[in-house]
GROMACS .gro file of C-alpha atoms in nm:
model
  478
    1MET     CA    1   1.765  -2.938  -0.335
    2VAL     CA    2   1.556  -3.213  -0.191
    3PHE     CA    3   1.207  -3.187  -0.077
    4ARG     CA    4   1.004  -3.249   0.248
    5THR     CA    5   0.724  -3.476   0.178
    6ILE     CA    6   0.392  -3.260   0.083
    7CYS     CA    7   0.138  -3.488   0.208
    8CYS     CA    8  -0.198  -3.529   0.049
    9THR     CA    9  -0.495  -3.665   0.237
   10ALA     CA   10  -0.551  -4.023   0.284
   11LEU     CA   11  -0.874  -3.964   0.055
   12ALA     CA   12  -0.689  -3.805  -0.224
   13ALA     CA   13  -0.422  -4.088  -0.195
   14ALA     CA   14  -0.726  -4.346  -0.230
   15LEU     CA   15  -0.880  -4.162  -0.496
   16ILE     CA   16  -0.624  -4.052  -0.728
   17PRO     CA   17  -0.385  -4.292  -0.907
   18ALA     CA   18  -0.042  -4.325  -0.747
   19ALA     CA   19   0.120  -4.173  -1.057
   20LEU     CA   20  -0.045  -3.853  -0.999
   21VAL     CA   21  -0.029  -3.836  -0.615
   22GLY     CA   22   0.324  -3.915  -0.551
   23CYS     CA   23   0.262  -3.908  -0.160
   24THR     CA   24   0.576  -4.134  -0.095
   25SER     CA   25   0.827  -3.883  -0.190
   26ALA     CA   26   1.115  -3.842   0.070
   27SER     CA   27   1.260  -3.521   0.229
   28SER     CA   28   1.480  -3.341   0.417
   29ARG     CA   29   1.452  -2.968   0.316
   30THR     CA   30   1.179  -2.713   0.308
   31PRO     CA   31   1.165  -2.494   0.001
   32THR     CA   32   1.230  -2.126   0.057
   33LEU     CA   33   1.191  -1.779  -0.095
   34ASP     CA   34   1.444  -1.492  -0.107
   35TRP     CA   35   1.215  -1.187  -0.184
   36GLN     CA   36   1.358  -0.905  -0.376
   37PRO     CA   37   1.215  -0.592  -0.544
   38CYS     CA   38   1.109  -0.712  -0.905
   39GLN     CA   39   1.350  -0.570  -1.149
   40GLU     CA   40   1.057  -0.504  -1.398
   41ASN     CA   41   0.855  -0.322  -1.129
   42ALA     CA   42   1.013  -0.240  -0.790
   43GLU     CA   43   0.677  -0.192  -0.626
   44PHE     CA   44   0.640  -0.571  -0.622
   45ASP     CA   45   0.859  -0.841  -0.466
   46CYS     CA   46   0.994  -1.118  -0.668
   47ALA     CA   47   1.140  -1.460  -0.596
   48THR     CA   48   1.169  -1.821  -0.727
   49VAL     CA   49   1.073  -2.143  -0.561
   50ALA     CA   50   1.254  -2.471  -0.653
   51VAL     CA   51   1.037  -2.765  -0.741
   52PRO     CA   52   1.129  -3.106  -0.897
   53ILE     CA   53   1.084  -3.151  -1.278
   54ASP     CA   54   0.909  -3.481  -1.191
   55TRP     CA   55   0.695  -3.493  -0.852
   56ALA     CA   56   0.734  -3.891  -0.864
   57ASP     CA   57   1.100  -3.820  -0.840
   58ALA     CA   58   1.111  -3.550  -0.583
   59ASP     CA   59   1.498  -3.576  -0.518
   60GLY     CA   60   1.556  -3.546  -0.874
   61ALA     CA   61   1.645  -3.262  -1.101
   62THR     CA   62   1.465  -2.912  -1.022
   63ILE     CA   63   1.331  -2.599  -1.202
   64ALA     CA   64   1.274  -2.248  -1.069
   65ILE     CA   65   0.915  -2.133  -1.049
   66ALA     CA   66   0.905  -1.758  -1.069
   67VAL     CA   67   0.671  -1.588  -0.824
   68VAL     CA   68   0.561  -1.208  -0.743
   69ARG     CA   69   0.417  -1.071  -0.430
   70ASP     CA   70   0.173  -0.768  -0.404
   71LYS     CA   71   0.176  -0.729  -0.024
   72ALA     CA   72  -0.142  -0.635   0.142
   73ASP     CA   73  -0.193  -0.262   0.148
   74ASP     CA   74  -0.374  -0.286   0.487
   75PRO     CA   75  -0.147  -0.530   0.683
   76GLY     CA   76  -0.338  -0.479   1.012
   77ARG     CA   77  -0.637  -0.624   0.838
   78LYS     CA   78  -0.482  -0.883   0.638
   79VAL     CA   79  -0.683  -1.205   0.588
   80GLY     CA   80  -0.408  -1.410   0.441
   81THR     CA   81  -0.249  -1.508   0.119
   82LEU     CA   82  -0.441  -1.537  -0.218
   83VAL     CA   83  -0.257  -1.734  -0.497
   84SER     CA   84  -0.357  -1.633  -0.851
   85LEU     CA   85  -0.331  -1.907  -1.119
   86PRO     CA   86  -0.340  -1.752  -1.478
   87GLY     CA   87  -0.513  -1.876  -1.785
   88GLY     CA   88  -0.396  -1.975  -2.100
   89PRO     CA   89  -0.254  -2.248  -2.118
   90GLY     CA   90   0.059  -2.019  -2.116
   91GLY     CA   91  -0.067  -1.717  -1.940
   92SER     CA   92   0.188  -1.548  -1.699
   93GLY     CA   93   0.059  -1.494  -1.354
   94VAL     CA   94   0.363  -1.271  -1.285
   95ASP     CA   95   0.260  -1.052  -1.548
   96ASP     CA   96  -0.077  -1.037  -1.420
   97ILE     CA   97   0.055  -0.865  -1.107
   98LEU     CA   98   0.337  -0.642  -1.251
   99THR     CA   99   0.076  -0.492  -1.494
  100GLY     CA  100  -0.177  -0.433  -1.231
  101GLY     CA  101  -0.547  -0.390  -1.233
  102ARG     CA  102  -0.640  -0.762  -1.214
  103PHE     CA  103  -0.796  -0.742  -0.867
  104SER     CA  104  -0.987  -0.458  -0.668
  105SER     CA  105  -0.820  -0.239  -0.420
  106GLU     CA  106  -1.022  -0.415  -0.145
  107LEU     CA  107  -0.870  -0.740  -0.232
  108ARG     CA  108  -0.532  -0.590  -0.261
  109ALA     CA  109  -0.568  -0.429   0.086
  110ARG     CA  110  -0.655  -0.759   0.266
  111PHE     CA  111  -0.433  -0.999   0.099
  112ASP     CA  112  -0.068  -1.068   0.008
  113ILE     CA  113  -0.146  -1.160  -0.345
  114ILE     CA  114   0.111  -1.404  -0.506
  115GLY     CA  115   0.105  -1.448  -0.881
  116LEU     CA  116   0.337  -1.724  -1.061
  117ASP     CA  117   0.449  -1.838  -1.408
  118PRO     CA  118   0.326  -2.182  -1.407
  119ARG     CA  119   0.600  -2.462  -1.505
  120GLY     CA  120   0.679  -2.428  -1.876
  121VAL     CA  121   0.574  -2.063  -1.901
  122LYS     CA  122   0.793  -1.750  -1.950
  123ARG     CA  123   0.989  -1.723  -1.666
  124SER     CA  124   0.954  -2.061  -1.518
  125HIS     CA  125   1.177  -2.278  -1.752
  126PRO     CA  126   0.954  -2.199  -2.062
  127LEU     CA  127   0.848  -2.464  -2.304
  128ARG     CA  128   1.040  -2.407  -2.627
  129CYS     CA  129   0.991  -2.595  -2.962
  130ASP     CA  130   1.099  -2.506  -3.329
  131ALA     CA  131   0.953  -2.188  -3.423
  132GLY     CA  132   0.907  -2.306  -3.802
  133LEU     CA  133   0.712  -2.606  -3.685
  134VAL     CA  134   0.482  -2.399  -3.453
  135ALA     CA  135   0.437  -2.113  -3.716
  136HIS     CA  136   0.327  -2.358  -3.992
  137ARG     CA  137   0.077  -2.618  -3.891
  138PRO     CA  138  -0.047  -2.898  -4.106
  139ASN     CA  139  -0.403  -2.880  -4.268
  140MET     CA  140  -0.659  -2.943  -3.970
  141VAL     CA  141  -0.972  -2.951  -4.198
  142PRO     CA  142  -1.074  -3.289  -4.332
  143GLU     CA  143  -1.292  -3.166  -4.584
  144LEU     CA  144  -1.016  -2.950  -4.742
  145GLY     CA  145  -0.766  -3.232  -4.788
  146GLY     CA  146  -0.643  -3.254  -4.427
  147ARG     CA  147  -0.515  -3.607  -4.344
  148ILE     CA  148  -0.490  -3.737  -3.988
  149ASP     CA  149  -0.189  -3.928  -4.063
  150GLU     CA  150  -0.004  -3.604  -4.155
  151VAL     CA  151  -0.126  -3.418  -3.840
  152ARG     CA  152   0.022  -3.745  -3.621
  153SER     CA  153   0.372  -3.700  -3.820
  154TYR     CA  154   0.359  -3.324  -3.727
  155ALA     CA  155   0.276  -3.384  -3.376
  156ARG     CA  156   0.578  -3.638  -3.339
  157ASP     CA  157   0.831  -3.390  -3.496
  158LEU     CA  158   0.683  -3.082  -3.289
  159ALA     CA  159   0.694  -3.311  -2.967
  160ALA     CA  160   1.063  -3.372  -3.056
  161SER     CA  161   1.161  -3.033  -3.113
  162CYS     CA  162   1.012  -2.956  -2.769
  163ARG     CA  163   1.190  -3.216  -2.602
  164GLU     CA  164   1.507  -3.072  -2.774
  165HIS     CA  165   1.470  -2.733  -2.669
  166THR     CA  166   1.308  -2.781  -2.346
  167GLY     CA  167   1.439  -3.097  -2.189
  168PRO     CA  168   1.257  -3.346  -1.966
  169LEU     CA  169   1.008  -3.091  -1.829
  170VAL     CA  170   0.808  -3.139  -2.177
  171ASP     CA  171   0.665  -3.460  -1.996
  172HIS     CA  172   0.561  -3.280  -1.676
  173LEU     CA  173   0.369  -2.992  -1.775
  174ASP     CA  174   0.006  -3.109  -1.642
  175ALA     CA  175  -0.206  -2.936  -1.397
  176VAL     CA  176  -0.153  -3.170  -1.121
  177SER     CA  177   0.219  -3.101  -1.119
  178VAL     CA  178   0.139  -2.735  -1.118
  179ALA     CA  179  -0.088  -2.790  -0.822
  180ARG     CA  180   0.203  -2.960  -0.646
  181ASP     CA  181   0.417  -2.630  -0.737
  182VAL     CA  182   0.151  -2.444  -0.559
  183GLU     CA  183   0.181  -2.662  -0.262
  184ALA     CA  184   0.548  -2.630  -0.250
  185LEU     CA  185   0.484  -2.240  -0.264
  186ARG     CA  186   0.262  -2.241   0.044
  187VAL     CA  187   0.527  -2.442   0.248
  188ALA     CA  188   0.789  -2.196   0.123
  189LEU     CA  189   0.540  -1.906   0.237
  190GLY     CA  190   0.531  -2.058   0.571
  191VAL     CA  191   0.132  -2.025   0.584
  192ASP     CA  192  -0.122  -2.299   0.696
  193GLN     CA  193  -0.362  -2.230   0.422
  194VAL     CA  194  -0.393  -2.032   0.086
  195SER     CA  195  -0.695  -1.909  -0.103
  196LEU     CA  196  -0.683  -1.945  -0.457
  197TYR     CA  197  -0.818  -1.732  -0.735
  198SER     CA  198  -0.788  -1.926  -1.080
  199ARG     CA  199  -0.877  -1.808  -1.420
  200SER     CA  200  -0.957  -2.031  -1.734
  201TYR     CA  201  -0.685  -2.287  -1.771
  202GLY     CA  202  -0.569  -2.197  -1.423
  203THR     CA  203  -0.886  -2.365  -1.287
  204MET     CA  204  -0.732  -2.698  -1.397
  205ALA     CA  205  -0.454  -2.661  -1.143
  206ALA     CA  206  -0.710  -2.515  -0.865
  207GLN     CA  207  -0.931  -2.822  -0.912
  208ALA     CA  208  -0.620  -3.064  -0.870
  209TYR     CA  209  -0.504  -2.871  -0.574
  210ALA     CA  210  -0.865  -2.916  -0.413
  211GLU     CA  211  -0.834  -3.282  -0.467
  212LEU     CA  212  -0.483  -3.330  -0.340
  213PHE     CA  213  -0.441  -3.085  -0.044
  214PRO     CA  214  -0.820  -3.001   0.073
  215ARG     CA  215  -0.733  -2.899   0.416
  216ARG     CA  216  -0.454  -2.649   0.301
  217LEU     CA  217  -0.737  -2.453   0.085
  218ARG     CA  218  -0.907  -2.182   0.253
  219ALA     CA  219  -1.114  -2.060  -0.023
  220SER     CA  220  -1.108  -2.124  -0.404
  221LEU     CA  221  -1.272  -1.913  -0.671
  222LEU     CA  222  -1.297  -2.083  -1.019
  223ASP     CA  223  -1.342  -1.799  -1.278
  224SER     CA  224  -1.456  -1.934  -1.604
  225VAL     CA  225  -1.397  -2.309  -1.521
  226ASP     CA  226  -1.272  -2.596  -1.731
  227ASP     CA  227  -1.477  -2.916  -1.706
  228HIS     CA  228  -1.215  -3.201  -1.683
  229SER     CA  229  -1.468  -3.455  -1.660
  230LEU     CA  230  -1.517  -3.437  -2.047
  231ASP     CA  231  -1.365  -3.675  -2.309
  232GLY     CA  232  -1.229  -3.550  -2.625
  233ARG     CA  233  -1.560  -3.584  -2.827
  234GLY     CA  234  -1.746  -3.389  -2.545
  235PHE     CA  235  -1.486  -3.126  -2.524
  236PHE     CA  236  -1.502  -3.061  -2.901
  237ALA     CA  237  -1.875  -3.038  -2.912
  238SER     CA  238  -1.916  -2.815  -2.590
  239GLU     CA  239  -1.631  -2.574  -2.735
  240ALA     CA  240  -1.811  -2.559  -3.068
  241ARG     CA  241  -2.146  -2.468  -2.923
  242ALA     CA  242  -1.979  -2.212  -2.721
  243GLY     CA  243  -1.789  -2.034  -3.008
  244GLN     CA  244  -2.118  -2.051  -3.206
  245ASP     CA  245  -2.323  -1.898  -2.913
  246ALA     CA  246  -2.073  -1.610  -2.885
  247PHE     CA  247  -2.091  -1.544  -3.232
  248ASP     CA  248  -2.472  -1.546  -3.255
  249GLU     CA  249  -2.455  -1.275  -2.962
  250TYR     CA  250  -2.236  -1.069  -3.176
  251ALA     CA  251  -2.455  -1.133  -3.483
  252ALA     CA  252  -2.767  -1.018  -3.300
  253TRP     CA  253  -2.591  -0.693  -3.167
  254CYS     CA  254  -2.485  -0.595  -3.505
  255GLN     CA  255  -2.826  -0.648  -3.642
  256ARG     CA  256  -3.014  -0.439  -3.396
  257ASP     CA  257  -2.733  -0.161  -3.339
  258GLN     CA  258  -2.694   0.080  -3.601
  259THR     CA  259  -2.345   0.159  -3.480
  260CYS     CA  260  -2.207  -0.167  -3.618
  261ALA     CA  261  -2.056  -0.100  -3.954
  262LEU     CA  262  -2.188  -0.422  -4.084
  263HIS     CA  263  -2.536  -0.334  -3.976
  264GLY     CA  264  -2.795  -0.469  -4.219
  265THR     CA  265  -2.545  -0.723  -4.361
  266ASP     CA  266  -2.575  -1.083  -4.287
  267VAL     CA  267  -2.226  -1.146  -4.082
  268HIS     CA  268  -2.304  -1.504  -4.070
  269ARG     CA  269  -2.265  -1.512  -4.456
  270VAL     CA  270  -1.979  -1.276  -4.442
  271TYR     CA  271  -1.798  -1.529  -4.210
  272GLY     CA  272  -1.893  -1.826  -4.434
  273GLU     CA  273  -1.755  -1.655  -4.741
  274LEU     CA  274  -1.407  -1.574  -4.548
  275PHE     CA  275  -1.372  -1.937  -4.451
  276ALA     CA  276  -1.411  -2.054  -4.823
  277ARG     CA  277  -1.149  -1.798  -4.916
  278ALA     CA  278  -0.921  -1.912  -4.620
  279GLY     CA  279  -0.961  -2.262  -4.743
  280ARG     CA  280  -0.841  -2.166  -5.087
  281GLY     CA  281  -0.537  -1.998  -4.922
  282GLU     CA  282  -0.658  -1.625  -5.042
  283LEU     CA  283  -0.624  -1.474  -4.697
  284ARG     CA  284  -0.351  -1.309  -4.516
  285ASP     CA  285  -0.297  -1.267  -4.151
  286LEU     CA  286  -0.408  -0.917  -4.050
  287ALA     CA  287  -0.117  -0.880  -3.812
  288LYS     CA  288   0.122  -1.048  -4.017
  289PRO     CA  289   0.048  -0.995  -4.394
  290ASP     CA  290   0.335  -1.215  -4.497
  291ARG     CA  291   0.161  -1.513  -4.361
  292ALA     CA  292  -0.147  -1.691  -4.480
  293LEU     CA  293  -0.467  -1.700  -4.269
  294GLY     CA  294  -0.616  -2.045  -4.290
  295PRO     CA  295  -0.955  -2.166  -4.196
  296MET     CA  296  -0.847  -2.233  -3.828
  297ASP     CA  297  -0.659  -1.930  -3.797
  298LEU     CA  298  -0.964  -1.742  -3.894
  299SER     CA  299  -1.184  -1.931  -3.644
  300ALA     CA  300  -0.919  -1.836  -3.379
  301THR     CA  301  -0.884  -1.471  -3.482
  302VAL     CA  302  -1.271  -1.430  -3.455
  303THR     CA  303  -1.331  -1.623  -3.133
  304GLN     CA  304  -1.035  -1.412  -2.958
  305ARG     CA  305  -1.246  -1.098  -3.037
  306LEU     CA  306  -1.529  -1.244  -2.854
  307TYR     CA  307  -1.349  -1.298  -2.544
  308ARG     CA  308  -1.361  -0.930  -2.422
  309PRO     CA  309  -1.582  -0.918  -2.632
  310ASP     CA  310  -1.477  -0.655  -2.882
  311TRP     CA  311  -1.751  -0.654  -3.141
  312ALA     CA  312  -1.645  -0.341  -3.307
  313GLY     CA  313  -1.311  -0.474  -3.350
  314LEU     CA  314  -1.445  -0.802  -3.493
  315THR     CA  315  -1.652  -0.610  -3.729
  316THR     CA  316  -1.340  -0.418  -3.840
  317ASP     CA  317  -1.150  -0.754  -3.885
  318LEU     CA  318  -1.447  -0.893  -4.106
  319GLN     CA  319  -1.448  -0.591  -4.317
  320ALA     CA  320  -1.066  -0.595  -4.356
  321LEU     CA  321  -1.048  -0.960  -4.453
  322THR     CA  322  -1.340  -0.920  -4.719
  323ALA     CA  323  -1.143  -0.624  -4.876
  324GLN     CA  324  -0.827  -0.825  -4.915
  325PRO     CA  325  -0.728  -0.915  -5.268
  326PRO     CA  326  -0.640  -1.293  -5.312
  327ALA     CA  327  -0.311  -1.387  -5.141
  328PRO     CA  328  -0.023  -1.517  -5.361
  329PRO     CA  329   0.001  -1.896  -5.355
  330GLN     CA  330   0.209  -2.066  -5.135
  331LEU     CA  331   0.251  -1.782  -4.898
  332ALA     CA  332   0.512  -1.823  -4.608
  333ALA     CA  333   0.581  -2.190  -4.665
  334ALA     CA  334   0.677  -2.396  -4.354
  335GLN     CA  335   1.062  -2.434  -4.286
  336ARG     CA  336   1.264  -2.518  -4.000
  337SER     CA  337   1.395  -2.227  -3.762
  338GLY     CA  338   1.685  -2.232  -3.536
  339VAL     CA  339   1.491  -2.001  -3.285
  340PRO     CA  340   1.256  -2.192  -3.044
  341THR     CA  341   0.933  -2.069  -2.931
  342ALA     CA  342   0.645  -2.149  -2.718
  343ALA     CA  343   0.365  -2.432  -2.827
  344PRO     CA  344   0.101  -2.419  -2.542
  345GLU     CA  345  -0.079  -2.717  -2.693
  346ALA     CA  346   0.174  -2.923  -2.525
  347ILE     CA  347   0.025  -2.824  -2.209
  348VAL     CA  348  -0.313  -2.918  -2.316
  349CYS     CA  349  -0.178  -3.250  -2.429
  350ALA     CA  350  -0.063  -3.320  -2.074
  351ASP     CA  351  -0.425  -3.298  -1.936
  352TRP     CA  352  -0.670  -3.397  -2.213
  353LYS     CA  353  -0.724  -3.716  -2.417
  354PHE     CA  354  -0.866  -3.692  -2.770
  355ASP     CA  355  -0.937  -4.035  -2.930
  356ILE     CA  356  -0.927  -4.027  -3.301
  357ALA     CA  357  -0.936  -4.373  -3.437
  358ASP     CA  358  -0.855  -4.299  -3.838
  359GLN     CA  359  -0.954  -4.054  -4.088
  360ASN     CA  360  -1.304  -4.161  -4.119
  361ASP     CA  361  -1.357  -4.098  -3.735
  362TRP     CA  362  -1.177  -3.761  -3.761
  363THR     CA  363  -1.410  -3.672  -4.049
  364GLN     CA  364  -1.711  -3.761  -3.854
  365GLN     CA  365  -1.588  -3.544  -3.551
  366TRP     CA  366  -1.543  -3.280  -3.782
  367HIS     CA  367  -1.887  -3.277  -3.936
  368GLU     CA  368  -2.001  -3.301  -3.569
  369GLN     CA  369  -1.814  -2.961  -3.508
  370ASN     CA  370  -2.003  -2.819  -3.829
  371THR     CA  371  -2.313  -2.925  -3.659
  372ASN     CA  372  -2.237  -2.754  -3.326
  373ALA     CA  373  -2.098  -2.432  -3.504
  374PRO     CA  374  -2.269  -2.415  -3.835
  375THR     CA  375  -2.129  -2.057  -3.878
  376LEU     CA  376  -1.752  -2.090  -3.737
  377ARG     CA  377  -1.753  -2.456  -3.865
  378ALA     CA  378  -1.522  -2.532  -3.574
  379HIS     CA  379  -1.376  -2.383  -3.253
  380PHE     CA  380  -1.021  -2.315  -3.254
  381ALA     CA  381  -0.972  -2.586  -2.988
  382TRP     CA  382  -1.037  -2.826  -3.269
  383ALA     CA  383  -0.683  -2.796  -3.373
  384ALA     CA  384  -0.536  -2.847  -3.037
  385GLY     CA  385  -0.719  -3.142  -2.990
  386THR     CA  386  -0.637  -3.304  -3.321
  387LEU     CA  387  -0.294  -3.213  -3.241
  388CYS     CA  388  -0.290  -3.384  -2.901
  389SER     CA  389  -0.469  -3.689  -3.073
  390GLY     CA  390  -0.118  -3.768  -3.208
  391TRP     CA  391   0.111  -3.655  -2.949
  392PRO     CA  392   0.355  -3.937  -2.863
  393THR     CA  393   0.335  -3.896  -2.478
  394PRO     CA  394   0.014  -3.977  -2.299
  395PRO     CA  395  -0.154  -3.732  -2.065
  396GLN     CA  396  -0.031  -3.752  -1.730
  397ASN     CA  397  -0.360  -3.577  -1.594
  398LEU     CA  398  -0.638  -3.790  -1.715
  399PRO     CA  399  -0.979  -3.642  -1.755
  400HIS     CA  400  -1.195  -3.725  -1.454
  401ARG     CA  401  -1.498  -3.631  -1.252
  402PRO     CA  402  -1.396  -3.392  -0.952
  403ARG     CA  403  -1.278  -3.597  -0.654
  404THR     CA  404  -1.291  -3.357  -0.373
  405GLU     CA  405  -1.402  -3.404  -0.012
  406GLY     CA  406  -1.319  -3.217   0.313
  407THR     CA  407  -1.216  -2.887   0.110
  408ALA     CA  408  -1.372  -2.537   0.193
  409PRO     CA  409  -1.690  -2.424  -0.010
  410ILE     CA  410  -1.590  -2.339  -0.373
  411LEU     CA  411  -1.724  -2.071  -0.566
  412ILE     CA  412  -1.749  -2.057  -0.952
  413LEU     CA  413  -1.796  -1.739  -1.171
  414ASN     CA  414  -1.902  -1.782  -1.535
  415SER     CA  415  -2.051  -1.579  -1.817
  416ARG     CA  416  -2.338  -1.698  -1.975
  417HIS     CA  417  -2.210  -1.621  -2.326
  418ASP     CA  418  -1.832  -1.740  -2.292
  419PRO     CA  419  -1.664  -1.839  -2.613
  420ALA     CA  420  -1.408  -2.043  -2.443
  421THR     CA  421  -1.535  -2.196  -2.114
  422PRO     CA  422  -1.897  -2.227  -2.170
  423LEU     CA  423  -2.158  -2.213  -1.900
  424GLU     CA  424  -2.254  -2.564  -1.957
  425TRP     CA  425  -1.911  -2.654  -1.825
  426ALA     CA  426  -1.959  -2.449  -1.532
  427THR     CA  427  -2.297  -2.603  -1.437
  428GLN     CA  428  -2.147  -2.942  -1.467
  429VAL     CA  429  -1.850  -2.880  -1.256
  430ALA     CA  430  -2.071  -2.728  -0.994
  431ALA     CA  431  -2.296  -3.017  -0.993
  432GLN     CA  432  -2.028  -3.271  -0.977
  433THR     CA  433  -1.825  -3.102  -0.687
  434PRO     CA  434  -1.956  -3.109  -0.333
  435ASP     CA  435  -2.016  -2.765  -0.168
  436THR     CA  436  -1.981  -2.570  -0.487
  437THR     CA  437  -2.185  -2.255  -0.580
  438LEU     CA  438  -2.215  -2.126  -0.935
  439LEU     CA  439  -2.271  -1.755  -0.989
  440THR     CA  440  -2.374  -1.678  -1.350
  441TYR     CA  441  -2.290  -1.331  -1.517
  442ASP     CA  442  -2.580  -1.303  -1.765
  443GLY     CA  443  -2.337  -1.126  -2.036
  444TRP     CA  444  -2.064  -1.195  -2.259
  445GLY     CA  445  -1.699  -1.271  -2.262
  446HIS     CA  446  -1.440  -1.471  -2.114
  447ALA     CA  447  -1.338  -1.437  -1.745
  448THR     CA  448  -1.586  -1.271  -1.493
  449TYR     CA  449  -1.453  -1.138  -1.193
  450SER     CA  450  -1.404  -0.786  -1.313
  451ARG     CA  451  -1.698  -0.765  -1.545
  452THR     CA  452  -1.931  -0.537  -1.321
  453PRO     CA  453  -1.951  -0.431  -0.966
  454CYS     CA  454  -2.197  -0.706  -0.917
  455THR     CA  455  -1.944  -0.993  -0.997
  456THR     CA  456  -1.642  -0.816  -0.843
  457SER     CA  457  -1.833  -0.755  -0.503
  458ALA     CA  458  -1.963  -1.123  -0.488
  459ALA     CA  459  -1.618  -1.271  -0.547
  460ASP     CA  460  -1.461  -1.028  -0.287
  461ARG     CA  461  -1.711  -1.103  -0.017
  462TYR     CA  462  -1.627  -1.468  -0.069
  463LEU     CA  463  -1.262  -1.450  -0.068
  464ILE     CA  464  -1.255  -1.198   0.216
  465ASP     CA  465  -1.553  -1.305   0.440
  466LEU     CA  466  -1.595  -1.654   0.313
  467THR     CA  467  -1.952  -1.541   0.223
  468VAL     CA  468  -2.101  -1.762  -0.047
  469PRO     CA  469  -2.369  -1.608  -0.272
  470ALA     CA  470  -2.717  -1.794  -0.260
  471PRO     CA  471  -2.753  -2.075  -0.503
  472SER     CA  472  -2.844  -1.960  -0.858
  473THR     CA  473  -2.749  -1.603  -0.802
  474HIS     CA  474  -2.710  -1.411  -1.137
  475CYS     CA  475  -2.563  -1.087  -1.201
  476PRO     CA  476  -2.716  -0.882  -1.489
  477ALA     CA  477  -2.539  -0.819  -1.807
  478ALA     CA  478  -2.363  -0.478  -1.842
   0.00000   0.00000   0.00000
């Protein structure tokens, strides 16, 4: 299939490098959708839209982007089309719709809600890499003998395996390409404008869409937003602060609430002891006992519990890990596997740039992590960023300040104590993006839309009525 030119504004063409804009691609055919009842849940309609692997070569090879439609329950009062962009990277927007519960009944009544699996995810030509390499990462901790040259060698091997199992799409996983896929979807839907709801990593594509196609955007709700203006060092530092802040909130709860099973115990010390044991190779993964739990695995396990947050579950994890006898040496040594699997870090590497000059620089940046996260020692994003520093393909979507003009007012939702997308990111994106309002949820966890009636109502009023909350609006913690 060849594609009609999907034109961006002259402003976007002037501001964004030509390699990202691709406004000169030729066209002759409009993308189409053939809606059919979804095999997984016939309550919804499913289809695919064909898009180029490389938007700079619009007449080249294509992939199929999987989409799902939840038709408006009250078609006589339908506002329009809402496209939902999932988090991750690696999250499935199709699953979000098929499993239900993502949006309020009022929003489902007033919009056709479209979810998609972004390019490289699940049903949309999934990114696949060698499972053995994915499962067994190199040592990412300099003070425990980690070597940046070994990480770089591993990154090259992993990228080569991804290319072997995925093909040329591995070079085109960036958020700008996803934004262009969304525009192809809009054209296929036959609507003049779309509203966007994006969550976490999905906000990267939503911000790119606002830059490229501002007049096609009716509304854009950025829930737990990524700050793409950061360099690698700033990304590392802010993520470490976010993880530490969320853990401190857990520790404060455990100290004041007698229902915490570790009440009266210094949970900071407990984590520190576990981190030391993980560094010695003494811990096993709680979900997969045949695998070792390394220091960065421990950080990821703990931080994931802070997403909801699930403080009781985190307490149970800390107790279970503390009670573990030392694991046998060389548990689950790395080996090649013939079964490919996902490696979502490759998507991160398409959008972010991490400069690590040498071993000394890496060690210095590790010490900065420790300063910003004295308990956790490092955010799990440290491992992804370190890997990307050695990724052989440069990022296609380089970090930059928002470059939007002429778009609709934008609303950002963010939790005060978010372990993954810190409030400082939301504050900066709001300050750097024209006509953008930040609503702060004064509570905990990652993703804000459905936290409380206050957050849901404010979001719905914006998406349905285009009513933007007053500046500096806060929703109280639940």
